[in-house]
CSV table of C-alpha atoms and ligand atoms in Angstrom, one decimal:
chain,number,residue,atom,x,y,z
D,1,MET,CA,-33.4,-13.2,4.4
D,2,ASP,CA,-32.3,-9.7,3.5
D,3,LEU,CA,-29.2,-7.8,4.5
D,4,LYS,CA,-30.8,-6.1,7.4
D,5,GLY,CA,-30.2,-9.2,9.3
D,6,ASN,CA,-32.2,-11.6,11.5
D,7,PHE,CA,-30.2,-14.5,10.3
D,8,PRO,CA,-28.8,-16.7,13.1
D,9,TRP,CA,-25.3,-15.8,13.8
D,10,VAL,CA,-23.1,-16.4,16.8
D,11,SER,CA,-20.2,-14.2,17.5
D,12,ARG,CA,-17.9,-13.9,20.5
D,13,ARG,CA,-15.0,-11.7,21.1
D,14,GLY,CA,-11.6,-13.3,20.4
D,15,VAL,CA,-8.9,-13.6,23.0
D,16,VAL,CA,-6.4,-10.8,22.6
D,17,GLY,CA,-2.7,-11.5,22.7
D,18,GLY,CA,-0.4,-14.4,22.9
D,19,LEU,CA,-0.2,-15.0,19.2
D,20,ALA,CA,1.8,-12.1,17.9
D,21,GLY,CA,4.4,-13.1,15.3
D,22,ALA,CA,3.0,-16.7,15.1
D,23,SER,CA,3.6,-16.9,11.4
D,24,GLY,CA,7.3,-16.5,12.0
D,25,SER,CA,8.3,-15.4,8.5
D,26,LEU,CA,11.3,-13.1,8.6
D,27,LEU,CA,9.8,-11.0,5.8
D,28,MET,CA,6.5,-10.5,7.5
D,29,PRO,CA,6.0,-7.4,9.7
D,30,ARG,CA,5.7,-7.9,13.4
D,31,ARG,CA,2.1,-8.3,14.4
D,32,ALA,CA,1.3,-6.4,17.6
D,33,PHE,CA,-2.5,-6.8,17.4
D,34,ALA,CA,-3.2,-10.3,16.0
D,35,THR,CA,-6.1,-11.8,17.9
D,36,GLY,CA,-5.9,-15.2,16.3
D,37,ILE,CA,-4.8,-17.4,13.4
D,38,ALA,CA,-6.7,-18.0,10.2
D,39,SER,CA,-5.5,-21.5,9.4
D,40,ALA,CA,-7.6,-22.7,6.5
D,41,MET,CA,-10.1,-21.5,3.9
D,42,ARG,CA,-12.7,-23.6,2.2
D,43,LEU,CA,-15.2,-22.8,-0.6
D,44,SER,CA,-18.1,-25.1,-1.6
D,45,SER,CA,-21.1,-24.7,-3.8
D,46,THR,CA,-24.4,-26.4,-4.2
D,47,GLY,CA,-27.1,-25.2,-6.6
D,48,SER,CA,-27.3,-21.4,-6.4
D,49,ARG,CA,-25.6,-21.3,-3.0
D,50,THR,CA,-21.9,-20.8,-2.3
D,51,ARG,CA,-20.3,-21.3,1.2
D,52,PHE,CA,-17.2,-19.6,2.4
D,53,VAL,CA,-15.5,-21.1,5.5
D,54,LEU,CA,-12.5,-19.7,7.4
D,55,GLU,CA,-11.0,-21.8,10.1
D,56,LEU,CA,-9.9,-19.7,13.1
D,57,SER,CA,-8.0,-20.3,16.4
D,58,GLU,CA,-10.4,-17.9,18.2
D,59,SER,CA,-14.0,-16.7,17.7
D,60,VAL,CA,-14.2,-13.2,16.2
D,61,ASP,CA,-16.5,-10.3,15.7
D,62,PHE,CA,-17.1,-9.5,12.1
D,63,SER,CA,-19.0,-7.1,9.8
D,64,ILE,CA,-19.9,-7.5,6.2
D,65,PHE,CA,-21.0,-5.2,3.4
D,66,ARG,CA,-21.1,-5.4,-0.4
D,67,LEU,CA,-19.5,-3.3,-3.2
D,68,ALA,CA,-20.4,-3.2,-6.9
D,69,ASP,CA,-18.3,-2.8,-10.1
D,70,PRO,CA,-17.2,-5.5,-9.8
D,71,TYR,CA,-19.4,-7.3,-7.3
D,72,ARG,CA,-17.6,-7.9,-4.0
D,73,VAL,CA,-18.4,-8.9,-0.5
D,74,VAL,CA,-16.1,-7.1,2.0
D,75,VAL,CA,-15.6,-8.7,5.5
D,76,ASP,CA,-14.0,-6.8,8.3
D,77,LEU,CA,-12.4,-8.9,11.0
D,78,PRO,CA,-9.9,-8.3,13.8
D,79,GLU,CA,-6.3,-8.5,12.9
D,80,LEU,CA,-5.4,-12.2,12.2
D,81,ASP,CA,-2.2,-14.1,11.4
D,82,TRP,CA,-2.8,-16.0,8.2
D,83,THR,CA,-1.3,-19.3,7.5
D,84,VAL,CA,-3.4,-19.6,4.3
D,85,GLY,CA,-2.3,-18.6,0.8
D,86,ASN,CA,0.9,-16.6,0.7
D,87,GLY,CA,1.4,-17.4,4.4
D,88,GLY,CA,1.9,-21.0,3.6
D,89,GLY,CA,-1.3,-23.1,3.2
D,90,PRO,CA,-3.1,-23.6,-0.1
D,91,MET,CA,-5.7,-21.2,-1.5
D,92,PRO,CA,-8.9,-22.7,-2.5
D,93,ALA,CA,-9.8,-22.7,-6.2
D,94,PRO,CA,-12.6,-20.4,-7.4
D,95,THR,CA,-15.9,-22.1,-6.6
D,96,GLY,CA,-19.6,-21.2,-7.4
D,97,LEU,CA,-20.2,-17.5,-7.0
D,98,ILE,CA,-16.7,-16.8,-5.6
D,99,LYS,CA,-14.0,-15.9,-8.1
D,100,ALA,CA,-11.2,-15.0,-5.7
D,101,VAL,CA,-10.5,-14.1,-2.1
D,102,ARG,CA,-7.9,-11.6,-1.0
D,103,TRP,CA,-7.1,-10.1,2.4
D,104,GLY,CA,-4.8,-7.9,4.2
D,105,LEU,CA,-4.4,-5.5,7.1
D,106,PHE,CA,-6.7,-2.7,6.4
D,107,GLN,CA,-5.4,-0.7,9.3
D,108,ALA,CA,-3.7,-1.6,12.6
D,109,GLY,CA,-6.0,-4.1,14.3
D,110,ASP,CA,-8.3,-4.7,11.4
D,111,THR,CA,-8.1,-7.4,8.7
D,112,ARG,CA,-10.2,-6.9,5.6
D,113,VAL,CA,-11.2,-9.8,3.5
D,114,VAL,CA,-12.4,-9.1,0.0
D,115,ILE,CA,-14.4,-11.8,-1.8
D,116,ASP,CA,-14.6,-11.2,-5.5
D,117,LEU,CA,-17.9,-12.4,-6.9
D,118,GLY,CA,-18.6,-13.7,-10.4
D,119,ASP,CA,-22.2,-12.5,-10.1
D,120,ALA,CA,-24.6,-10.5,-7.9
D,121,ALA,CA,-25.0,-12.4,-4.6
D,122,GLU,CA,-26.9,-11.9,-1.4
D,123,VAL,CA,-25.5,-12.8,2.1
D,124,LYS,CA,-27.9,-15.4,3.3
D,125,GLY,CA,-26.1,-16.1,6.5
D,126,ALA,CA,-22.9,-15.3,8.4
D,127,PHE,CA,-21.9,-16.8,11.7
D,128,VAL,CA,-19.1,-18.2,13.7
D,129,LEU,CA,-19.4,-21.9,14.7
D,130,PRO,CA,-17.6,-22.5,18.0
D,131,ALA,CA,-14.8,-25.1,18.1
D,132,THR,CA,-15.9,-28.6,18.9
D,133,GLY,CA,-13.6,-31.5,19.6
D,134,GLY,CA,-10.7,-31.4,17.2
D,135,THR,CA,-12.5,-28.8,14.9
D,136,PRO,CA,-11.4,-25.2,15.2
D,137,HIS,CA,-13.8,-22.2,15.2
D,138,ARG,CA,-15.3,-21.7,11.7
D,139,PHE,CA,-16.4,-18.4,10.3
D,140,VAL,CA,-19.1,-19.1,7.7
D,141,ILE,CA,-20.7,-16.9,5.0
D,142,ASP,CA,-23.4,-18.3,2.8
D,143,LEU,CA,-24.0,-16.5,-0.5
D,144,GLU,CA,-26.8,-16.9,-2.8
D,145,ARG,CA,-27.2,-15.6,-6.4
D,146,THR,CA,-29.5,-12.6,-6.7
D,147,THR,CA,-30.5,-10.0,-9.3
D,148,LYS,CA,-28.4,-7.0,-10.1
D,149,ASP,CA,-31.2,-4.7,-9.0
D,150,LYS,CA,-31.5,-6.4,-5.6
D,151,PHE,CA,-27.7,-6.2,-5.2
D,152,MET,CA,-27.5,-2.6,-6.1
D,153,ALA,CA,-30.2,-1.6,-3.7
D,154,GLN,CA,-27.9,-2.3,-0.7
D,155,VAL,CA,-24.4,-1.5,-1.7
D,156,GLY,CA,-21.8,0.2,0.5
D,157,PRO,CA,-20.6,0.3,4.2
D,158,GLN,CA,-23.9,1.9,5.3
D,159,TYR,CA,-25.5,-1.6,4.8
D,160,ARG,CA,-23.1,-3.3,7.1
D,161,ILE,CA,-24.3,-6.5,8.8
D,162,GLY,CA,-22.7,-7.9,11.9
D,163,LYS,CA,-20.7,-6.1,14.5
D,164,GLN,CA,-17.9,-3.5,13.8
D,165,THR,CA,-14.6,-4.8,15.2
D,166,PRO,CA,-13.6,-2.7,18.2
D,167,SER,CA,-10.0,-2.5,17.1
D,168,ALA,CA,-10.8,0.3,14.6
D,169,GLN,CA,-10.2,2.6,17.6
D,170,VAL,CA,-6.5,1.5,17.8
D,171,ALA,CA,-4.6,4.4,16.3
D,172,GLN,CA,-2.7,3.6,13.2
D,173,THR,CA,1.1,4.1,13.4
D,174,LYS,CA,1.9,7.5,11.9
D,175,PRO,CA,5.3,8.7,11.0
D,176,GLU,CA,6.9,10.5,13.9
D,177,ALA,CA,8.4,13.4,11.9
D,178,LYS,CA,6.1,16.4,11.9
D,179,ALA,CA,6.1,19.7,10.1
D,180,GLU,CA,7.7,21.5,13.1
D,181,ASP,CA,10.7,19.2,12.9
D,182,ARG,CA,11.0,20.2,9.3
D,183,LYS,CA,12.1,23.8,10.0
D,184,SER,CA,14.8,22.8,12.4
D,185,ASP,CA,16.0,20.1,10.0
D,186,LYS,CA,16.2,22.4,7.0
D,187,SER,CA,17.6,25.7,8.1
D,188,PRO,CA,21.3,25.1,8.7
D,189,LEU,CA,23.5,23.2,6.3
D,190,ASN,CA,24.6,19.7,7.2
D,191,THR,CA,21.5,18.8,9.1
D,192,LYS,CA,19.7,15.5,8.4
D,193,LYS,CA,17.8,15.1,5.2
D,194,VAL,CA,14.3,13.7,5.6
D,195,VAL,CA,13.7,10.7,3.3
D,196,MET,CA,10.2,9.4,2.9
D,197,LEU,CA,10.3,5.8,1.8
D,198,ASP,CA,7.2,4.3,0.3
D,199,PRO,CA,6.9,0.5,0.2
D,200,GLY,CA,4.4,0.0,-2.6
D,201,HIS,CA,1.0,-1.7,-2.0
D,202,GLY,CA,0.2,-3.4,1.3
D,203,GLY,CA,-2.8,-4.7,3.2
D,204,VAL,CA,-5.6,-5.8,0.8
D,205,ASP,CA,-3.5,-4.8,-2.2
D,206,PRO,CA,-0.8,-7.4,-2.7
D,207,GLY,CA,0.7,-5.7,-5.8
D,208,ALA,CA,2.3,-8.0,-8.4
D,209,ILE,CA,2.4,-11.7,-7.6
D,210,GLY,CA,5.5,-13.7,-8.5
D,211,SER,CA,5.4,-17.1,-10.1
D,212,SER,CA,6.5,-18.6,-6.7
D,213,GLY,CA,3.5,-16.8,-5.1
D,214,ILE,CA,5.5,-14.0,-3.4
D,215,TYR,CA,3.6,-10.7,-3.1
D,216,GLU,CA,5.1,-7.5,-4.2
D,217,LYS,CA,3.9,-5.8,-1.0
D,218,ILE,CA,6.2,-8.2,1.0
D,219,ILE,CA,9.3,-7.5,-1.1
D,220,THR,CA,8.7,-3.7,-1.1
D,221,LEU,CA,8.4,-3.6,2.7
D,222,ALA,CA,11.4,-5.7,3.2
D,223,ALA,CA,13.5,-3.5,0.9
D,224,ALA,CA,12.2,-0.3,2.5
D,225,ARG,CA,13.3,-1.6,5.9
D,226,GLN,CA,16.7,-2.5,4.7
D,227,LEU,CA,17.1,0.9,3.0
D,228,LYS,CA,15.9,2.7,6.1
D,229,ALA,CA,18.5,0.9,8.2
D,230,ARG,CA,21.3,1.7,5.8
D,231,LEU,CA,20.3,5.4,5.4
D,232,GLU,CA,20.1,5.8,9.2
D,233,GLU,CA,23.5,4.1,9.6
D,234,THR,CA,25.1,7.0,7.8
D,235,GLY,CA,23.9,9.5,10.4
D,236,ARG,CA,22.9,11.8,7.5
D,237,TYR,CA,19.2,11.0,7.1
D,238,LYS,CA,16.0,10.9,9.0
D,239,VAL,CA,13.9,8.2,7.5
D,240,VAL,CA,10.1,7.8,7.6
D,241,LEU,CA,8.0,5.1,6.0
D,242,THR,CA,4.6,5.5,4.5
D,243,ARG,CA,3.8,2.1,6.0
D,244,GLU,CA,5.7,0.1,8.6
D,245,ARG,CA,3.6,-2.9,8.3
D,246,ASP,CA,1.4,-4.9,5.9
D,247,VAL,CA,-1.3,-2.3,5.9
D,248,SER,CA,-3.3,-0.5,3.1
D,249,VAL,CA,-2.4,3.2,2.6
D,250,GLY,CA,-4.0,5.3,-0.1
D,251,LEU,CA,-1.9,6.8,-2.9
D,252,THR,CA,-2.8,10.4,-2.1
D,253,GLU,CA,-2.3,9.6,1.6
D,254,ARG,CA,1.3,8.5,0.9
D,255,ARG,CA,2.0,11.9,-0.7
D,256,GLU,CA,0.4,13.7,2.3
D,257,LEU,CA,2.5,11.7,4.8
D,258,ALA,CA,5.6,12.8,2.9
D,259,HIS,CA,4.4,16.4,3.1
D,260,ASP,CA,3.6,16.1,6.8
D,261,ALA,CA,7.0,14.7,7.5
D,262,GLY,CA,8.7,17.6,5.7
D,263,ALA,CA,10.4,15.2,3.3
D,264,ASP,CA,13.3,16.3,1.2
D,265,ILE,CA,12.8,13.4,-1.1
D,266,PHE,CA,10.2,10.7,-1.7
D,267,VAL,CA,11.3,7.3,-2.8
D,268,SER,CA,8.6,4.7,-3.7
D,269,LEU,CA,9.7,1.1,-4.0
D,270,HIS,CA,8.0,-1.4,-6.3
D,271,ALA,CA,8.5,-4.6,-8.3
D,272,ASP,CA,6.8,-5.0,-11.6
D,273,SER,CA,5.0,-7.8,-13.5
D,274,ILE,CA,4.4,-8.3,-17.2
D,275,ALA,CA,3.0,-11.0,-19.4
D,276,ASN,CA,6.3,-11.5,-21.2
D,277,ARG,CA,8.2,-13.5,-18.6
D,278,THR,CA,11.6,-13.0,-20.2
D,279,VAL,CA,11.6,-9.3,-19.5
D,280,ARG,CA,13.7,-8.3,-16.5
D,281,GLY,CA,15.6,-5.4,-15.1
D,282,LEU,CA,15.3,-2.4,-12.9
D,283,SER,CA,14.0,1.1,-13.8
D,284,VAL,CA,13.5,4.4,-12.1
D,285,TYR,CA,10.4,6.5,-12.8
D,286,THR,CA,9.8,10.2,-12.4
D,287,LEU,CA,6.6,12.1,-13.2
D,288,SER,CA,5.9,12.7,-16.9
D,289,GLU,CA,5.8,16.3,-18.1
D,290,LYS,CA,2.2,16.0,-19.3
D,291,ALA,CA,1.0,14.5,-16.0
D,292,SER,CA,2.6,17.3,-14.1
D,293,ASP,CA,1.0,20.0,-16.3
D,294,ALA,CA,-2.4,18.5,-15.7
D,295,GLU,CA,-1.7,18.3,-11.9
D,296,ALA,CA,-0.5,21.8,-11.6
D,297,ALA,CA,-3.6,23.1,-13.5
D,298,ALA,CA,-5.9,21.1,-11.2
D,299,LEU,CA,-4.1,22.3,-8.1
D,300,ALA,CA,-4.1,26.0,-9.1
D,301,ASP,CA,-7.9,25.7,-9.4
D,302,GLN,CA,-8.2,24.5,-5.8
D,303,GLU,CA,-6.5,27.4,-4.1
D,304,ASN,CA,-6.7,26.0,-0.6
D,305,ASP,CA,-4.9,22.8,-1.6
D,306,ALA,CA,-2.3,24.8,-3.5
D,307,ASP,CA,-1.6,26.9,-0.4
D,308,ARG,CA,-1.2,23.9,1.7
D,309,ILE,CA,0.9,22.1,-0.7
D,310,ILE,CA,3.4,24.6,-1.8
D,311,GLY,CA,3.3,26.5,1.5
D,312,VAL,CA,2.7,29.9,0.1
D,313,ASP,CA,-0.3,32.2,0.7
D,314,LEU,CA,-2.0,32.2,-2.7
D,315,SER,CA,-5.3,33.5,-1.5
D,316,ARG,CA,-4.9,37.0,-3.0
D,317,GLU,CA,-3.4,35.9,-6.2
D,318,THR,CA,-5.3,35.5,-9.4
D,319,GLN,CA,-5.9,32.1,-10.8
D,320,GLU,CA,-3.2,32.7,-13.4
D,321,VAL,CA,-0.6,33.6,-10.8
D,322,ARG,CA,-1.6,30.6,-8.7
D,323,HIS,CA,-1.1,28.4,-11.7
D,324,ILE,CA,2.3,29.8,-12.4
D,325,LEU,CA,3.5,29.5,-8.8
D,326,VAL,CA,2.3,25.9,-8.5
D,327,ASP,CA,3.8,25.2,-11.9
D,328,LEU,CA,7.2,26.6,-10.8
D,329,ALA,CA,7.2,24.6,-7.6
D,330,GLN,CA,6.4,21.5,-9.5
D,331,ARG,CA,8.9,22.2,-12.2
D,332,GLU,CA,11.7,22.5,-9.6
D,333,SER,CA,10.7,19.3,-7.9
D,334,MET,CA,10.7,17.5,-11.3
D,335,ASN,CA,14.1,18.8,-12.2
D,336,LEU,CA,15.4,17.6,-8.9
D,337,ALA,CA,13.7,14.3,-9.3
D,338,THR,CA,15.3,13.8,-12.7
D,339,ARG,CA,18.7,14.5,-11.3
D,340,VAL,CA,18.1,12.1,-8.4
D,341,ALA,CA,16.9,9.4,-10.9
D,342,THR,CA,20.1,9.9,-12.9
D,343,ARG,CA,22.3,9.5,-9.8
D,344,LEU,CA,20.3,6.4,-8.7
D,345,ILE,CA,20.6,4.8,-12.1
D,346,GLY,CA,24.3,5.5,-12.2
D,347,GLN,CA,24.8,3.6,-8.9
D,348,LEU,CA,22.2,0.9,-9.5
D,349,LYS,CA,23.6,-0.2,-12.9
D,350,ARG,CA,26.8,-1.2,-11.1
D,351,GLU,CA,24.8,-3.8,-9.1
D,352,THR,CA,22.1,-5.1,-11.4
D,353,VAL,CA,20.6,-5.4,-14.9
D,354,LEU,CA,18.7,-2.3,-16.0
D,355,LEU,CA,15.7,-2.2,-18.2
D,356,ARG,CA,16.3,-0.5,-21.6
D,357,ASN,CA,15.6,3.2,-21.0
D,358,GLY,CA,16.3,2.8,-17.3
D,359,HIS,CA,14.9,6.2,-16.6
D,360,ARG,CA,11.2,6.3,-17.4
D,361,PHE,CA,8.3,8.7,-17.1
D,362,ALA,CA,4.8,8.0,-16.0
D,363,ARG,CA,1.8,9.5,-14.4
D,364,PHE,CA,2.0,7.6,-11.1
D,365,VAL,CA,-0.1,9.3,-8.5
D,366,VAL,CA,2.5,8.9,-5.7
D,367,LEU,CA,5.0,11.0,-7.8
D,368,LYS,CA,2.7,14.0,-8.1
D,369,SER,CA,3.8,16.0,-5.0
D,370,PRO,CA,4.4,19.5,-6.3
D,371,ASP,CA,6.9,20.3,-3.5
D,372,ILE,CA,8.8,17.1,-3.0
D,373,PRO,CA,11.2,15.5,-5.6
D,374,SER,CA,9.7,12.1,-6.1
D,375,VAL,CA,11.1,8.9,-7.7
D,376,LEU,CA,9.7,5.4,-8.0
D,377,ILE,CA,12.1,2.5,-8.3
D,378,GLU,CA,10.7,-0.7,-10.0
D,379,MET,CA,13.3,-3.0,-8.6
D,380,GLY,CA,12.7,-5.7,-11.2
D,381,TYR,CA,10.0,-8.0,-12.5
D,382,LEU,CA,8.4,-10.6,-10.3
D,383,SER,CA,7.1,-12.2,-13.5
D,384,ASN,CA,10.7,-13.1,-14.4
D,385,LYS,CA,12.2,-16.1,-12.6
D,386,GLU,CA,15.7,-14.6,-12.2
D,387,ASP,CA,14.5,-11.2,-10.9
D,388,GLU,CA,12.0,-12.8,-8.6
D,389,THR,CA,14.6,-15.2,-7.1
D,390,ALA,CA,17.0,-12.3,-6.6
D,391,LEU,CA,14.4,-9.9,-5.1
D,392,LYS,CA,13.4,-12.6,-2.5
D,393,THR,CA,17.1,-12.7,-1.4
D,394,GLU,CA,18.1,-10.3,1.4
D,395,GLY,CA,21.6,-10.1,0.1
D,396,TYR,CA,20.5,-8.9,-3.4
D,397,ARG,CA,18.1,-6.3,-2.0
D,398,SER,CA,20.9,-5.2,0.3
D,399,LYS,CA,23.2,-4.5,-2.7
D,400,LEU,CA,20.4,-2.5,-4.4
D,401,MET,CA,19.6,-0.5,-1.3
D,402,ALA,CA,23.3,0.3,-0.8
D,403,ALA,CA,23.4,1.7,-4.3
D,404,VAL,CA,20.3,3.8,-3.5
D,405,VAL,CA,22.1,5.2,-0.5
D,406,ARG,CA,25.1,6.1,-2.6
D,407,GLY,CA,22.8,7.8,-5.2
D,408,LEU,CA,21.1,9.9,-2.5
D,409,ASP,CA,24.5,10.7,-0.9
D,410,GLU,CA,25.7,12.0,-4.3
D,411,HIS,CA,22.5,13.9,-4.8
D,412,PHE,CA,22.4,15.7,-1.5
D,413,GLY,CA,26.2,16.1,-1.6
D,414,ALA,CA,25.8,17.8,-5.0
D,415,ILE,CA,23.1,20.1,-3.7
D,416,GLN,CA,25.2,21.2,-0.8
D,417,SER,CA,28.3,21.9,-2.9
D,418,ALA,CA,26.2,23.8,-5.4
D,419,ARG,CA,24.9,26.0,-2.5
D,420,ARG,CA,28.4,26.6,-1.1
D,421,SER,CA,29.8,27.6,-4.4
T,1,ZN,ZN1,3.8,-1.9,-7.6
């Protein structure tokens, strides 16, 4: 059977509601759209065939397509609460053609499951078996080894099989601050500063995985929420998050959200992982000089983007002038980011261990806004037992975030006094 279908599959719409927040973990975001619970996953293999089974509390619509480099099967399902893997239950070991399975909220209402394949495979069947007796609903995918050529002939979302989940229409939560607010926020002194917080990773991208199994995306979101609450408490900041839930957000989109929100500063939160498990400590990154040069050059060549990004009409300028203007904007943002990083480190080192060279430079995509000072805080190493245990603790994160608030207070206080003098 080929991917164009005709295999026997049964699919019924799940029952909406009634299950929100069923996983109950304090760290997990509130689920407004979950339509059921994924309670167990099983993999089995016979001969050239591998079977994937997901046990569900409800029947679901699904759609499936394949991606190459590396070989993957992507399954879109309605939003589900997961009690498998990081949610509690065991993850099955790699079996047959399946190397790994990961999943996350792709956007509000949609769960995406990514099945990493060890080899080219064809979807021989996909269906939902209804619950019978004590057995829950089972979503089944049968995979069979195929040739590379056959696989490559039908790669990408245009070769979807099954039904698109209807929840894609549910609008994703967008930050409420808009460019118009920015003007009123910025003109007089002593108005609220707009802080864009960026909890790293999310959705299908778990980030680093700690030795206890905790996902970086969970830690970063928990920390961002704490920081938002603390910043807002002061009455001095308006805080927007690039993601409020466990959802995938592209790196460039994170920058654009900050731009749309009229952010005065962009703070990305992460936790690192490294093979050497003894390494621990916090570090603060800003954009490296080289990366910023390359970025400024690339921007200057795309004049429309440059206009939009630095907010100046560059259409009549020569490419050289465009280059210089973008470069100037970026340089000012970088200088500010360096000063913020210094303030943050000054405060954070009172609360925790710093990595040697606590202030680091890298080419992180999220740091490349030419008009917004941007910093990235690696709060510690999930590969290190002590750091991991600490980062899982609300109290520890709270101390770190209080230090970040003090650092930002210092920074914006400093800018204001410089303007007054
Ligand atoms: Zn990260």
